[in-house]
Amino acid sequence: MEHDDDLEAPVAEREGLLTSHKQRPGGARVTTVQNSSRGPRFTLTHLMSSFAGGVTLCFIAQLLMQRLKCPPPDISSAVDKEDQANVLAPPFVGSTQVHNFPPPSPTNYYPDLFPTDVGYPGSTPTGAEPALILTAPSLPIQTGAAQLVLPPSLYEDFSEHKVENVTGGSREREFNLFRSWGNLSPWYSVPKGSFGIDEGPEPPQDCSVVGVHLLHRHGARYPTGSFYTASGPTILSTQLHESAAEWEATGSLTFLNDWTYKLGEEVLTPFGRQQLFDLGVSMRLKYGFLLENFTAANSIPVFRTESQDRMHASAVNFALGFFGWPLDGKYEQVLMIEAGGFNNTLAPYDTCPNADAHGKADRSGPYVKEWMSLYLKDAKARLQAELRPSIKADGEAGSGFTLTDRHVYSMQLMCAYETVALGYSKFCELFTEEEWEGFNYSMDLLFWYDSAFGSPVARIQGLGYIQELVSRLTHIPIEVHNSSTNATWHREETWPLYDVLYVDATHEVVVLNILTALNLTTLAETGPLPVDHIPANRSFRASDLAPFATNVQFQRQDTPSSDPSHIRIVINDGPVPLHGIQPCPVSPHGLCPLEAFLEGQKQTIRDTDWAWGCFGNWTVPPGPEWETVGGWYPPKPSPEKI
């Protein structure tokens, strides 16, 4: 069975594979069962007839199951490997498997009988707030691997946490599967020196952290609707399911013979929930001492997120890790609507038409497609040899299943998604280390050209957050809302200007938009990414910058210098050089005087034209004919040329 290389699925097809989610009603529905002492009476003849009928039905059912080739508990062991090509794939292969929990109206749901607060809490004195960032000789290292299982052939000793020859300029890494999935990787503490500063997140000697602005991504989720990072697995499973009678998997693909699609869409996975809880705990241990300022001011922090389910759930799980249960009275949570027509700096694409325009927002397509054809060539041939035509009951050969580059790429996506959703995936065993490095680089291409320094719509989308960051750091309200900022939320109660701790939850594309708009040029110093090879020591890695639960810490530090107030940006525990921000000086610690940092950001605001970048009728040619390394859109023509 051959397939078109274009795997884009209609929305209706994708939605047809999803479960419908029903909200629990406000009140529980209780089913009343009435018992009666009266009932039908049965004779021995009735019972014997029923027994005989049951035996007959069981025999018929077994015949039908044999006819349909329903699998034994372990089909891979029940079928001799030499004869697997002579067995039909069962018809359920590739079908979507769902488990709906909780039930919509559980019969034993009695909230009034199970209160969450009955008083009598016992003694509840608190201790001093932790300040790990200031007090510890070293900080915990996040491996990103909690609860997830590696294939035995790719096992990595997570105690290795280094970059080889940092001082010599090399940034090559030891292979690690969990860090080879681009934006689908679980967040991890990047090795020291990854961004050019050979330090951790702790402040330099004699410096102290006096404020933090934390920007983080949601936790691990099920696939979304975007092809390259999501819908490919859904389409692959659908095509396998629809052609199950035509092929039989052997060798390393044998597991496909009884495989079903078990992923949902968009919401957090259990591991994703844990990620944000753990991130909250981590930040409380590092920066808990900042809460003393709120107690002194008789106020509580205000955190922000968006209305999407995974965004709200991420924010709440972070808060539970940071504050502990219960949350009432400990912080305020701003929920900004994420939908078309609503200004939102954490989802700026909703009010920026060019951010969704073909040829502007999706420049990565040709790059990723060409790279797939190169690095997956051997894998496609190897796996195709294990996916054979079936031999049907009448002896006729099936048409088989012809793999395309995107099918094989979808198998790599399936590895990442199944691992963060189910804990382990057999798809991970199908590829070599070199092929995983190729997959990781495909994600670099995707995000460089669509969301970061190589995208003409990256900087413009980060503009609104830069305006808000300047507002918070200067304690001055935004007077003119001329980007994605939302005036409705910029009021004293929901937009505090003198807090020492801010937490904003967003998406990976927005994180990359903001890093681009900040002018963190060292992340782009190796220039546009080529499509025919992986460049040595590349400065841009999506897995370092935008994994699940990625976090960016804007540390405001007091230093013993003549200009005491400084800014330091730490991405996934790695400090980033700021000298690309004019007029920030070169610093071995990644520090920039606050006033210099603000001057650079104000210049970015002046230079960035929201109206032209988001609504302008400009075009760029595909491929390397046009490049940017600063996320800039094409310049606006002068009036005389219009």
Short mmCIF file of N, CA and C in Angstrom, two decimals, residues 18-19 21 97-98 222-224 234 261-267 421:
data_model
loop_
_atom_site.label_atom_id
_atom_site.label_comp_id
_atom_site.label_asym_id
_atom_site.label_seq_id
_atom_site.Cartn_x
_atom_site.Cartn_y
_atom_site.Cartn_z
N LEU A 18 -10.11 11.24 18.50
CA LEU A 18 -10.00 11.74 19.87
C LEU A 18 -11.23 11.39 20.67
N THR A 19 -11.03 11.27 21.98
CA THR A 19 -12.16 11.06 22.85
C THR A 19 -12.86 12.37 23.09
N HIS A 21 -14.48 14.88 25.66
CA HIS A 21 -14.29 15.14 27.09
C HIS A 21 -15.53 15.81 27.64
N GLN A 97 -6.77 3.69 21.06
CA GLN A 97 -7.21 3.10 22.32
C GLN A 97 -7.32 4.19 23.37
N VAL A 98 -8.47 4.29 24.01
CA VAL A 98 -8.69 5.35 25.00
C VAL A 98 -9.25 4.75 26.28
N TYR A 222 0.33 15.57 25.32
CA TYR A 222 0.05 14.75 24.15
C TYR A 222 0.25 15.59 22.89
N PRO A 223 0.25 14.96 21.70
CA PRO A 223 0.45 15.74 20.47
C PRO A 223 -0.60 16.82 20.27
N THR A 224 -0.18 17.87 19.56
CA THR A 224 -1.12 18.90 19.12
C THR A 224 -1.40 18.68 17.64
N THR A 234 -0.47 10.51 14.51
CA THR A 234 -1.89 10.19 14.36
C THR A 234 -2.18 9.65 12.97
N TYR A 261 -2.83 2.90 19.07
CA TYR A 261 -2.49 4.30 19.35
C TYR A 261 -3.13 4.71 20.68
N LYS A 262 -2.33 5.11 21.64
CA LYS A 262 -2.82 5.34 23.00
C LYS A 262 -2.69 6.80 23.45
N LEU A 263 -2.44 7.71 22.54
CA LEU A 263 -2.19 9.10 22.92
C LEU A 263 -3.45 9.95 22.79
N GLY A 264 -3.58 10.90 23.69
CA GLY A 264 -4.64 11.88 23.59
C GLY A 264 -4.18 13.07 22.77
N GLU A 265 -4.71 14.24 23.06
CA GLU A 265 -4.29 15.43 22.33
C GLU A 265 -4.21 16.64 23.26
N GLU A 266 -3.06 17.27 23.29
CA GLU A 266 -2.81 18.61 23.84
C GLU A 266 -2.72 18.70 25.36
N VAL A 267 -3.47 17.91 26.12
CA VAL A 267 -3.45 18.07 27.56
C VAL A 267 -2.18 17.47 28.16
N ALA A 421 4.27 10.11 27.72
CA ALA A 421 2.88 9.84 28.07
C ALA A 421 2.72 8.51 28.81
#
